[in-house]
Short mmCIF file of C-alpha atoms in Angstrom, two decimals:
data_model
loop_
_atom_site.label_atom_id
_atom_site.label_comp_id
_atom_site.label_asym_id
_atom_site.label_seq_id
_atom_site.Cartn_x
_atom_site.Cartn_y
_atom_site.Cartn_z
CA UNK D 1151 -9.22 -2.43 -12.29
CA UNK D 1152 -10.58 -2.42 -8.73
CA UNK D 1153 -10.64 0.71 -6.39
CA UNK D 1154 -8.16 0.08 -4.09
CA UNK D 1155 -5.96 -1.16 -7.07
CA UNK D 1156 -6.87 1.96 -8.95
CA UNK D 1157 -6.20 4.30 -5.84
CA UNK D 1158 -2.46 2.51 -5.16
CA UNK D 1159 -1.83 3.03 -8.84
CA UNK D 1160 -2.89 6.83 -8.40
CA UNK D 1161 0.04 7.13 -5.25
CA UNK D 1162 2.05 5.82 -7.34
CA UNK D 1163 1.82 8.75 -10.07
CA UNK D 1164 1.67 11.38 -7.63
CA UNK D 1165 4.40 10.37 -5.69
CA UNK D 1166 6.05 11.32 -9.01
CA UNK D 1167 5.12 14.46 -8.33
CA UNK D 1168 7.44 15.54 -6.07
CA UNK D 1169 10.21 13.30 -6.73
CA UNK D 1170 10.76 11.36 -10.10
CA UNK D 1171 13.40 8.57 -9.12
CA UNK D 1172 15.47 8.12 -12.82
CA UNK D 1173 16.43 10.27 -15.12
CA UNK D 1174 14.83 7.46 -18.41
CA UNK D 1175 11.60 9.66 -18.32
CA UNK D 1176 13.56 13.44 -18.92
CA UNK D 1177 11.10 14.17 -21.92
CA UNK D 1178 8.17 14.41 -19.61
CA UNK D 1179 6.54 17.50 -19.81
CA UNK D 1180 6.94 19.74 -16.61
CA UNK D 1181 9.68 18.39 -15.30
CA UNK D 1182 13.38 19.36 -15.07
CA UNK D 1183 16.92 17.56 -13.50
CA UNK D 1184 18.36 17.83 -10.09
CA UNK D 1185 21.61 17.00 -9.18
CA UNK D 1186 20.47 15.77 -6.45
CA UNK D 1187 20.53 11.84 -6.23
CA UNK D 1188 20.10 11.83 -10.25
CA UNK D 1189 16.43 12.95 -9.57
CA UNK D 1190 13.59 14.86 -11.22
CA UNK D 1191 11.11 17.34 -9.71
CA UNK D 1192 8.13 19.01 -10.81
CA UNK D 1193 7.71 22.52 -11.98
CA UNK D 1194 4.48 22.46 -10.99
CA UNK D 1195 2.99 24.92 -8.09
CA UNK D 1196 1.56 23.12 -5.13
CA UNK D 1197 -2.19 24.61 -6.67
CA UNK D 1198 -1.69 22.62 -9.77
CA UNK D 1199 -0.77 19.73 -7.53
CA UNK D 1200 -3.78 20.12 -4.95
CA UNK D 1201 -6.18 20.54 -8.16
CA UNK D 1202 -4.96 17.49 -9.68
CA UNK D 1203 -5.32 15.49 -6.80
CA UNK D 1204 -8.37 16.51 -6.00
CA UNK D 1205 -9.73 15.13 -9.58
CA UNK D 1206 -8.22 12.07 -8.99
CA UNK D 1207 -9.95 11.78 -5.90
CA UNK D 1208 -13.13 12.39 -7.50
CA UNK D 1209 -12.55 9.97 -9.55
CA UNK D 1210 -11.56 7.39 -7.24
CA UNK D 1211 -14.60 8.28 -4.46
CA UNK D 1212 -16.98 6.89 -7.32
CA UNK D 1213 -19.43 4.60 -5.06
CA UNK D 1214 -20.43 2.52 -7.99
CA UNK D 1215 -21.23 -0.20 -5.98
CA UNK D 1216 -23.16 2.38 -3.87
CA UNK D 1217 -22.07 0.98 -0.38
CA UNK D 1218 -22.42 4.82 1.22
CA UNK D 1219 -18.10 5.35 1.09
CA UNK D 1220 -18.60 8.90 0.37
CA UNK D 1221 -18.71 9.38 3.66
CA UNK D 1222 -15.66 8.11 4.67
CA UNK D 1223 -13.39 10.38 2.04
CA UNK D 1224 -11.63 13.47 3.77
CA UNK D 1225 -10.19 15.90 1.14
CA UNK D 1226 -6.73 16.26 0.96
CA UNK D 1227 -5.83 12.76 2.29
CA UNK D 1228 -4.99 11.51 -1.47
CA UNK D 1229 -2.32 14.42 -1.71
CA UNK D 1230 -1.13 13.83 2.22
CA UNK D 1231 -0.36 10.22 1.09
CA UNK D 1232 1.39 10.81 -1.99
CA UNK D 1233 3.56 13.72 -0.58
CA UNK D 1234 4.15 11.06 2.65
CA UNK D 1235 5.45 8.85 0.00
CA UNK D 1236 7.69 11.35 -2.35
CA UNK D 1237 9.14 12.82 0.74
CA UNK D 1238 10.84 9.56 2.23
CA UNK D 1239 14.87 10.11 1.91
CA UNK D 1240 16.42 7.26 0.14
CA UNK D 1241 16.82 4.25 1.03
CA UNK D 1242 13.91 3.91 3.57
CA UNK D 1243 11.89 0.81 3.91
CA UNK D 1244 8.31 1.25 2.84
CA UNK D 1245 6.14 -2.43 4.48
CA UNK D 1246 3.30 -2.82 2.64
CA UNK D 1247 0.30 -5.09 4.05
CA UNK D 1248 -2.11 -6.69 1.68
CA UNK D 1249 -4.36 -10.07 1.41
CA UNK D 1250 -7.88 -10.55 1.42
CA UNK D 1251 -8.38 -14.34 1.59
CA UNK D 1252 -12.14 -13.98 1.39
CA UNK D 1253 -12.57 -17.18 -0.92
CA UNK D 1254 -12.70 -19.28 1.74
CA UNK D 1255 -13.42 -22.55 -0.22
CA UNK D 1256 -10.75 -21.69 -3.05
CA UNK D 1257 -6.92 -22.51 -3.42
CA UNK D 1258 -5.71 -20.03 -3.27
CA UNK D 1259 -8.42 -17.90 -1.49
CA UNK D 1260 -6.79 -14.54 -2.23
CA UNK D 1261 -8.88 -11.71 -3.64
CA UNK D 1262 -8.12 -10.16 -6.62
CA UNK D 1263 -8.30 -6.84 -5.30
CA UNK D 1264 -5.04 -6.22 -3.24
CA UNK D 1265 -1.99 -7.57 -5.32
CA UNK D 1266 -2.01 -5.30 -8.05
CA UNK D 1267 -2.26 -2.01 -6.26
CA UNK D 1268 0.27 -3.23 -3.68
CA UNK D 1269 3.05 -4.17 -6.27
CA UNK D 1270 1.97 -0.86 -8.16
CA UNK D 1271 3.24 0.74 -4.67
CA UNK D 1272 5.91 -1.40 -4.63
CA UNK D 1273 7.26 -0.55 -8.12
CA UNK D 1274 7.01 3.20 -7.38
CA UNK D 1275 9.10 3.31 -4.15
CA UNK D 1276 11.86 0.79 -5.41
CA UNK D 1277 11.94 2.95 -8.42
CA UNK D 1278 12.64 6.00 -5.57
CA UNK D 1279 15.68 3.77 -4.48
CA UNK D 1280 13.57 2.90 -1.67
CA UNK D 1281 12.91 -1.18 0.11
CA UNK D 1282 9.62 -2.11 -0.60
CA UNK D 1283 8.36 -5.25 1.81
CA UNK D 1284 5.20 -6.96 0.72
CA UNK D 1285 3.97 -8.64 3.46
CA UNK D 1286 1.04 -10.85 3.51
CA UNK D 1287 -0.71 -14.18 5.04
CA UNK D 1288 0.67 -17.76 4.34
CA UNK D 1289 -2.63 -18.59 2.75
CA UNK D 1290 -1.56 -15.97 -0.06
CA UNK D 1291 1.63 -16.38 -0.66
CA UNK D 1292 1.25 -18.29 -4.25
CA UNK D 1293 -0.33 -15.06 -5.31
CA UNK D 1294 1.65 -12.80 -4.19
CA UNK D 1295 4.55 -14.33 -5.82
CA UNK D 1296 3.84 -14.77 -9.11
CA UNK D 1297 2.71 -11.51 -9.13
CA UNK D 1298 6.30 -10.20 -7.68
CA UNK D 1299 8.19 -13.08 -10.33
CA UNK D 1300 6.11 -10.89 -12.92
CA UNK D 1301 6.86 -7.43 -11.38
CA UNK D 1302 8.96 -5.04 -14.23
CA UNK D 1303 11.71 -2.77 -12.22
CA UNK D 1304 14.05 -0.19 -13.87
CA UNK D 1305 17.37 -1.60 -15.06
CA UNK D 1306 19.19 0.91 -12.82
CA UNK D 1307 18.95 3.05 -10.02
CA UNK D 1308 16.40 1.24 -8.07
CA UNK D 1309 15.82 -0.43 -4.82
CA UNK D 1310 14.50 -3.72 -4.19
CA UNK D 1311 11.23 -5.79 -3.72
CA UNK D 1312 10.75 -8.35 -1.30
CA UNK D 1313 7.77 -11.00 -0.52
CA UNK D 1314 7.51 -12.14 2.93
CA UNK D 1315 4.86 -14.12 4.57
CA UNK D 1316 3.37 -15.17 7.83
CA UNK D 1317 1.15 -18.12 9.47
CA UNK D 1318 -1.65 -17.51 11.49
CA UNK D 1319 0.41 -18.40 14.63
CA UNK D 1320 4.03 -17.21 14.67
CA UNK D 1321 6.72 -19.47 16.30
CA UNK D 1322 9.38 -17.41 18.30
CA UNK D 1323 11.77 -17.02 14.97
CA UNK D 1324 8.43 -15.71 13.47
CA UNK D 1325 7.64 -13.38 16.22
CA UNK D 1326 11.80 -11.85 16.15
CA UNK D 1327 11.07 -11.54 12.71
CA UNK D 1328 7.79 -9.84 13.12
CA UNK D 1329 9.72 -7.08 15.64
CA UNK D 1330 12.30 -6.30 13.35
CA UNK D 1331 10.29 -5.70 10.61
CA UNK D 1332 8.28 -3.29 12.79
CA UNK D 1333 11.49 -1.52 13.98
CA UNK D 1334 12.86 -1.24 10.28
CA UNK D 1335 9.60 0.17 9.09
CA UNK D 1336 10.20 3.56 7.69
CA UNK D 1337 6.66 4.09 6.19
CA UNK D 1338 3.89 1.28 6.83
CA UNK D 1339 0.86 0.98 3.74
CA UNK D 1340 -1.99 -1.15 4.19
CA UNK D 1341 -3.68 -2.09 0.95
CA UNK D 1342 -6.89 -3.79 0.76
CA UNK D 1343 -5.71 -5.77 3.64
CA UNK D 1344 -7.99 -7.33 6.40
CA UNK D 1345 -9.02 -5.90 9.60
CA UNK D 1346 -10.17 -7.02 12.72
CA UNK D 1347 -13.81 -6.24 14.19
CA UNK D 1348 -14.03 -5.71 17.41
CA UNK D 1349 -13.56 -9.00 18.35
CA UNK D 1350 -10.59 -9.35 16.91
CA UNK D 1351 -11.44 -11.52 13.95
CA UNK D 1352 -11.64 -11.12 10.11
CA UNK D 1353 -14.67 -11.18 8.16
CA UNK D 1354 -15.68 -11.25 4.58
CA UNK D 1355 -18.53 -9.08 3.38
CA UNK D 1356 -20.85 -12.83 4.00
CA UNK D 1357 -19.69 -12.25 7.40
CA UNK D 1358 -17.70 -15.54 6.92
CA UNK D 1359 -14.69 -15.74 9.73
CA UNK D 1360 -11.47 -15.94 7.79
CA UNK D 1361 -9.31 -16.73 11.44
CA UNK D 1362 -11.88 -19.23 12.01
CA UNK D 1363 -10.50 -20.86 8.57
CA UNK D 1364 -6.65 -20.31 9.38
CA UNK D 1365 -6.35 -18.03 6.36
CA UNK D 1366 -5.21 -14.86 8.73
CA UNK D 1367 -1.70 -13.35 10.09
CA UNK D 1368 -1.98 -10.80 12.81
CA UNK D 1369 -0.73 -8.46 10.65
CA UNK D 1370 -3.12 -5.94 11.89
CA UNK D 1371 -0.39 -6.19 14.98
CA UNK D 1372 2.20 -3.85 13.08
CA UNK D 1373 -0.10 -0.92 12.40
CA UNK D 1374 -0.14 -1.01 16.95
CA UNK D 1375 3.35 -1.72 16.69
CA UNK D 1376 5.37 0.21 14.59
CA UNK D 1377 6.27 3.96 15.00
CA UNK D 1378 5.94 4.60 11.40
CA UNK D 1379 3.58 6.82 9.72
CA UNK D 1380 0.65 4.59 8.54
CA UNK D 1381 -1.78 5.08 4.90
CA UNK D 1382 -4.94 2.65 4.86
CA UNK D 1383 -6.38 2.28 1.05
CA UNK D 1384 -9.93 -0.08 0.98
CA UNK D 1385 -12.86 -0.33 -1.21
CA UNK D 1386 -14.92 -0.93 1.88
CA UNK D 1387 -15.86 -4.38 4.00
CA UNK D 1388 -13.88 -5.22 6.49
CA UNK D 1389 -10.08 -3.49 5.03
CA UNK D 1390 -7.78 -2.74 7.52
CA UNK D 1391 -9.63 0.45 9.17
CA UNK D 1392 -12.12 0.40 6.32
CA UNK D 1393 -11.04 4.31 4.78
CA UNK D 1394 -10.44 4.77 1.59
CA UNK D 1395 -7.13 6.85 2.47
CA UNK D 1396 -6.07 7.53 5.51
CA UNK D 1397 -2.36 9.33 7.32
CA UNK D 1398 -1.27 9.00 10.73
CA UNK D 1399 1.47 10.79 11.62
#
């Protein structure tokens, strides 16, 4: 499993944290009911939570491909993100931004890297009763959708996933589409997701320009445009401001 896949899959557990969405996983340890939207929340003390996010952040700041990203890891951002997550009121709408088209010359030229940890997301806030948008570039829409046709979600209690894509130029339609999605957002998550440099293109770790090879969305666009709290989870390269976890407010 990948970093960034490894770190979305780690939100996703301590989201559950604070709020466990279904009452199917009662024989957990530490946990008791709520009456409150059929919910579970943790016994534990916000110590025990701190300490065990701080592991897992250990864990996950392993630079074993030694690119120098301990520099980039703050402390406490892993908790901050999960505890963003856990404290959205259902239903919100939760956009997630992924797709790394980096294999320029392939077809489909989607990296492996993004799609699992973004449906892992995915999965955890429907499960919250919460709207989870994927959104990605044309270029990677095959992926994207087989893995959301393959994508497990509780029987009951649960929100919905949705896949939706854009071209690297968006017709007006597009662009109305594009606005609302940035007014609905209640919670934006990039995941593994490219970034522009400075000039305003997207580059692979070869330096090869992905815009250049009409494989790239301005996506980038609704992290400037929406209101919404924003998380950024990368492995390094050129993800969407390059941190391994980062919160806006």
């Amino acid at each position: 499993m990948t970093l960034s896949a490894g770190l979305a899959c780690t939100l996703q557990l301590l989201a559950f944290l604070s709020i466990y969405p279904t009452s199917t996983y009662a024989h957990i340890p530490n946990f008791k009911s709520q009456n409150n939207r059929n919910s579970l929340r943790t016994t534990m003390s916000p110590n025990q939570i701190t300490s065990i996010c701080d592991s897992l952040q250990d864990i996950i700041g392993t630079d074993a491909g030694n690119r120098g990203m301990k520099c980039l890891i703050v402390r406490g951002d892993l908790e901050k993100a999960a505890l963003l997550i856990a404290s959205l009121t259902a239903p919100s709408t939760v956009v997630i931004l992924s797709g790394f088209p980096c294999c320029v010359n392939e077809s489909p030229p989607t990296e492996t890297d993004g799609p699992p940890g973004t449906f892992a997301i995915a999965r955890a806030v429907a499960a919250m009763g919460h709207k989870a948008v994927v959104v990605t570039d044309a270029s990677n829409e095959a992926v994207f959708a087989a893995a959301l046709d393959s994508l497990a979600l509780p029987s009951s209690g649960c929100g919905t996933v949705v896949l939706q894509t854009y071209p690297p130029n968006l017709s007006s339609a597009e662009e109305e589409s594009f606005r609302q999605l940035s007014d609905s957002c209640d919670l934006l998550i990039a995941c593994e997701r490219a970034g522009p440099s400075d000039d305003g293109k997207c580059y692979t770790m070869r330096a090869i320009d992905m815009n250049d090879k009409g494989l790239i969305a301005p996506l980038h666009r609704l992290v400037k445009e929406s209101k919404a709290p924003f998380i950024g989870i990368g492995d390094g390269g050129k993800s969407a401001h390059k941190l391994i976890v980062v919160v806006i407010a």
